[in-house]
PDB file of C-alpha atoms in Angstrom:
ATOM      1  CA  UNK A   1     -13.428 -27.080  41.471  1.00 35.00           C
ATOM      2  CA  UNK A   2     -13.580 -30.716  40.916  1.00 37.00           C
ATOM      3  CA  UNK A   3     -13.651 -32.779  37.784  1.00 41.00           C
ATOM      4  CA  UNK A   4     -11.700 -30.010  36.208  1.00 40.00           C
ATOM      5  CA  UNK A   5      -9.370 -28.278  38.653  1.00 42.00           C
ATOM      6  CA  UNK A   6      -9.239 -24.499  38.228  1.00 44.00           C
ATOM      7  CA  UNK A   7      -5.674 -24.771  36.962  1.00 45.00           C
ATOM      8  CA  UNK A   8      -6.987 -27.078  34.239  1.00 46.00           C
ATOM      9  CA  UNK A   9      -9.832 -24.801  33.125  1.00 47.00           C
ATOM     10  CA  UNK A  10      -7.636 -22.205  31.456  1.00 49.00           C
ATOM     11  CA  UNK A  11      -5.905 -24.649  29.102  1.00 52.00           C
ATOM     12  CA  UNK A  12      -9.414 -25.862  28.101  1.00 50.00           C
ATOM     13  CA  UNK A  13     -10.539 -22.304  27.473  1.00 49.00           C
ATOM     14  CA  UNK A  14      -7.320 -21.178  25.844  1.00 53.00           C
ATOM     15  CA  UNK A  15      -8.331 -22.863  22.595  1.00 54.00           C
ATOM     16  CA  UNK A  16     -10.859 -19.949  22.328  1.00 50.00           C
ATOM     17  CA  UNK A  17      -8.251 -17.221  22.320  1.00 54.00           C
ATOM     18  CA  UNK A  18      -8.899 -15.190  19.221  1.00 57.00           C
ATOM     19  CA  UNK A  19     -12.498 -16.388  18.980  1.00 54.00           C
ATOM     20  CA  UNK A  20     -15.626 -14.465  19.844  1.00 55.00           C
ATOM     21  CA  UNK A  21     -16.377 -13.459  23.394  1.00 51.00           C
ATOM     22  CA  UNK A  22     -19.706 -15.282  23.050  1.00 56.00           C
ATOM     23  CA  UNK A  23     -17.890 -18.544  22.305  1.00 53.00           C
ATOM     24  CA  UNK A  24     -15.715 -18.051  25.313  1.00 49.00           C
ATOM     25  CA  UNK A  25     -18.662 -17.205  27.577  1.00 56.00           C
ATOM     26  CA  UNK A  26     -20.549 -20.303  26.386  1.00 49.00           C
ATOM     27  CA  UNK A  27     -17.642 -22.676  27.023  1.00 51.00           C
ATOM     28  CA  UNK A  28     -17.021 -20.994  30.437  1.00 50.00           C
ATOM     29  CA  UNK A  29     -20.681 -21.450  31.342  1.00 56.00           C
ATOM     30  CA  UNK A  30     -20.554 -25.132  30.318  1.00 57.00           C
ATOM     31  CA  UNK A  31     -17.437 -25.759  32.381  1.00 65.00           C
ATOM     32  CA  UNK A  32     -18.783 -23.931  35.441  1.00 73.00           C
ATOM     33  CA  UNK A  33     -22.141 -25.751  35.262  1.00 81.00           C
ATOM     34  CA  UNK A  34     -20.245 -29.043  35.006  1.00 81.00           C
ATOM     35  CA  UNK A  35     -18.223 -28.199  38.081  1.00 86.00           C
ATOM     36  CA  UNK A  36     -21.350 -27.208  40.035  1.00 88.00           C
ATOM     37  CA  UNK A  37     -23.028 -30.471  39.031  1.00 90.00           C
ATOM     38  CA  UNK A  38     -19.967 -32.438  40.191  1.00 89.00           C
ATOM     39  CA  UNK A  39     -20.215 -30.818  43.633  1.00 90.00           C
ATOM     40  CA  UNK A  40     -23.993 -31.495  43.740  1.00 92.00           C
ATOM     41  CA  UNK A  41     -23.377 -35.163  43.008  1.00 92.00           C
ATOM     42  CA  UNK A  42     -20.772 -35.389  45.709  1.00 93.00           C
ATOM     43  CA  UNK A  43     -23.163 -33.682  48.166  1.00 92.00           C
ATOM     44  CA  UNK A  44     -25.913 -36.150  47.395  1.00 94.00           C
ATOM     45  CA  UNK A  45     -23.585 -39.134  47.565  1.00 95.00           C
ATOM     46  CA  UNK A  46     -23.501 -41.624  50.474  1.00 95.00           C
ATOM     47  CA  UNK A  47     -19.754 -40.969  50.949  1.00 95.00           C
ATOM     48  CA  UNK A  48     -18.807 -40.416  54.602  1.00 97.00           C
ATOM     49  CA  UNK A  49     -18.376 -36.796  55.566  1.00 97.00           C
ATOM     50  CA  UNK A  50     -15.234 -35.583  57.253  1.00 96.00           C
ATOM     51  CA  UNK A  51     -15.277 -32.244  59.040  1.00 97.00           C
ATOM     52  CA  UNK A  52     -12.385 -29.854  59.687  1.00 96.00           C
ATOM     53  CA  UNK A  53     -11.841 -26.539  61.430  1.00 96.00           C
ATOM     54  CA  UNK A  54      -8.855 -24.301  61.443  1.00 95.00           C
ATOM     55  CA  UNK A  55      -7.420 -20.765  61.251  1.00 93.00           C
ATOM     56  CA  UNK A  56      -6.784 -19.203  57.932  1.00 89.00           C
ATOM     57  CA  UNK A  57      -3.050 -19.129  57.102  1.00 85.00           C
ATOM     58  CA  UNK A  58      -3.493 -15.535  55.986  1.00 85.00           C
ATOM     59  CA  UNK A  59      -5.388 -14.187  58.983  1.00 89.00           C
ATOM     60  CA  UNK A  60      -5.249 -15.886  62.364  1.00 90.00           C
ATOM     61  CA  UNK A  61      -8.545 -14.249  63.375  1.00 94.00           C
ATOM     62  CA  UNK A  62     -10.351 -15.929  60.536  1.00 93.00           C
ATOM     63  CA  UNK A  63     -11.774 -19.421  60.917  1.00 95.00           C
ATOM     64  CA  UNK A  64     -12.381 -22.034  58.146  1.00 94.00           C
ATOM     65  CA  UNK A  65     -14.755 -24.960  58.431  1.00 96.00           C
ATOM     66  CA  UNK A  66     -14.958 -27.693  55.803  1.00 96.00           C
ATOM     67  CA  UNK A  67     -17.239 -30.635  55.121  1.00 97.00           C
ATOM     68  CA  UNK A  68     -15.337 -32.916  52.796  1.00 96.00           C
ATOM     69  CA  UNK A  69     -15.563 -36.352  51.124  1.00 96.00           C
ATOM     70  CA  UNK A  70     -12.831 -38.695  50.006  1.00 95.00           C
ATOM     71  CA  UNK A  71     -12.568 -38.960  46.242  1.00 94.00           C
ATOM     72  CA  UNK A  72      -9.789 -41.236  45.038  1.00 93.00           C
ATOM     73  CA  UNK A  73      -7.667 -40.502  48.092  1.00 92.00           C
ATOM     74  CA  UNK A  74      -8.174 -36.690  47.977  1.00 92.00           C
ATOM     75  CA  UNK A  75     -10.360 -34.806  50.426  1.00 94.00           C
ATOM     76  CA  UNK A  76     -12.772 -32.685  48.439  1.00 94.00           C
ATOM     77  CA  UNK A  77     -14.661 -29.904  50.160  1.00 95.00           C
ATOM     78  CA  UNK A  78     -18.316 -29.988  49.430  1.00 96.00           C
ATOM     79  CA  UNK A  79     -19.349 -27.264  51.867  1.00 97.00           C
ATOM     80  CA  UNK A  80     -17.270 -24.563  53.358  1.00 96.00           C
ATOM     81  CA  UNK A  81     -17.718 -21.816  55.980  1.00 96.00           C
ATOM     82  CA  UNK A  82     -15.440 -18.877  56.606  1.00 94.00           C
ATOM     83  CA  UNK A  83     -15.920 -16.775  59.710  1.00 95.00           C
ATOM     84  CA  UNK A  84     -14.199 -13.406  59.464  1.00 93.00           C
ATOM     85  CA  UNK A  85     -12.499 -11.691  62.385  1.00 91.00           C
ATOM     86  CA  UNK A  86     -15.554  -9.403  62.562  1.00 92.00           C
ATOM     87  CA  UNK A  87     -17.779 -12.475  63.097  1.00 90.00           C
ATOM     88  CA  UNK A  88     -19.373 -12.189  59.660  1.00 93.00           C
ATOM     89  CA  UNK A  89     -19.814 -15.580  58.036  1.00 94.00           C
ATOM     90  CA  UNK A  90     -19.701 -16.797  54.423  1.00 95.00           C
ATOM     91  CA  UNK A  91     -20.808 -20.191  53.331  1.00 95.00           C
ATOM     92  CA  UNK A  92     -20.229 -22.011  50.091  1.00 95.00           C
ATOM     93  CA  UNK A  93     -21.534 -25.203  48.462  1.00 94.00           C
ATOM     94  CA  UNK A  94     -22.831 -26.301  45.063  1.00 92.00           C
ATOM     95  CA  UNK A  95     -25.856 -24.065  45.736  1.00 91.00           C
ATOM     96  CA  UNK A  96     -23.668 -20.953  46.256  1.00 89.00           C
ATOM     97  CA  UNK A  97     -20.269 -21.656  44.921  1.00 86.00           C
ATOM     98  CA  UNK A  98     -18.777 -18.182  45.071  1.00 85.00           C
ATOM     99  CA  UNK A  99     -19.493 -14.527  45.661  1.00 85.00           C
ATOM    100  CA  UNK A 100     -17.426 -11.300  45.759  1.00 84.00           C
ATOM    101  CA  UNK A 101     -15.951 -12.364  49.104  1.00 83.00           C
ATOM    102  CA  UNK A 102     -14.755 -15.798  48.250  1.00 86.00           C
ATOM    103  CA  UNK A 103     -15.786 -19.267  47.177  1.00 89.00           C
ATOM    104  CA  UNK A 104     -15.720 -22.977  47.706  1.00 90.00           C
ATOM    105  CA  UNK A 105     -12.117 -24.084  47.561  1.00 89.00           C
ATOM    106  CA  UNK A 106     -11.150 -25.576  44.219  1.00 84.00           C
ATOM    107  CA  UNK A 107      -8.200 -27.542  45.696  1.00 88.00           C
ATOM    108  CA  UNK A 108      -8.141 -30.807  47.511  1.00 90.00           C
ATOM    109  CA  UNK A 109      -7.761 -30.344  51.259  1.00 89.00           C
ATOM    110  CA  UNK A 110      -4.138 -31.296  51.683  1.00 76.00           C
ATOM    111  CA  UNK A 111      -3.125 -28.914  54.438  1.00 69.00           C
ATOM    112  CA  UNK A 112      -4.442 -31.015  57.304  1.00 63.00           C
ATOM    113  CA  UNK A 113      -1.572 -29.763  59.479  1.00 68.00           C
ATOM    114  CA  UNK A 114      -3.411 -26.371  59.579  1.00 85.00           C
ATOM    115  CA  UNK A 115      -6.787 -27.971  60.193  1.00 92.00           C
ATOM    116  CA  UNK A 116      -8.187 -30.277  62.865  1.00 93.00           C
ATOM    117  CA  UNK A 117     -10.904 -32.771  62.483  1.00 93.00           C
ATOM    118  CA  UNK A 118     -14.080 -31.663  64.247  1.00 96.00           C
ATOM    119  CA  UNK A 119     -17.506 -33.090  64.983  1.00 98.00           C
ATOM    120  CA  UNK A 120     -20.256 -32.666  62.384  1.00 98.00           C
ATOM    121  CA  UNK A 121     -22.163 -30.601  64.952  1.00 98.00           C
ATOM    122  CA  UNK A 122     -19.330 -28.102  65.138  1.00 98.00           C
ATOM    123  CA  UNK A 123     -19.463 -27.674  61.395  1.00 97.00           C
ATOM    124  CA  UNK A 124     -23.282 -27.474  61.476  1.00 97.00           C
ATOM    125  CA  UNK A 125     -23.189 -24.752  64.092  1.00 96.00           C
ATOM    126  CA  UNK A 126     -20.761 -22.696  61.946  1.00 96.00           C
ATOM    127  CA  UNK A 127     -22.928 -23.309  58.872  1.00 96.00           C
ATOM    128  CA  UNK A 128     -26.039 -22.147  60.693  1.00 95.00           C
ATOM    129  CA  UNK A 129     -24.285 -19.156  62.149  1.00 91.00           C
ATOM    130  CA  UNK A 130     -22.992 -18.051  58.725  1.00 91.00           C
ATOM    131  CA  UNK A 131     -26.571 -18.310  57.305  1.00 82.00           C
ATOM    132  CA  UNK A 132     -27.865 -15.974  59.988  1.00 63.00           C
ATOM    133  CA  UNK A 133     -25.130 -13.467  59.079  1.00 57.00           C
ATOM    134  CA  UNK A 134     -26.123 -13.447  55.417  1.00 52.00           C
TER     135      UNK A 134
END
């Protein structure tokens, strides 16, 4: 989650410990909406897209696909596809940032050794395939 990394959200929200649940929910909603808007702006930007594909480090039968942009030297995923070993696909972006299965990575893509660059068409095919699985 950009703008405010997930690891930085909890310190922001920790000031609400001991306060009402409604106060916490409101601040959480504001933070999440800000994060989603950040991804939307990156998605609409004219920044060049970089595409990656690779196997999950946790399951060699699961494939990850990323569309990323460079932001101050970090590669930020703006769209992500995960294809499970079963062939089921999950896709994430500012329009669908998370679900019970997973979500758009909130970390800069810094594990390029596990990923390979791929053509935009390879990413697009995975994106389309994941949509048909939904």
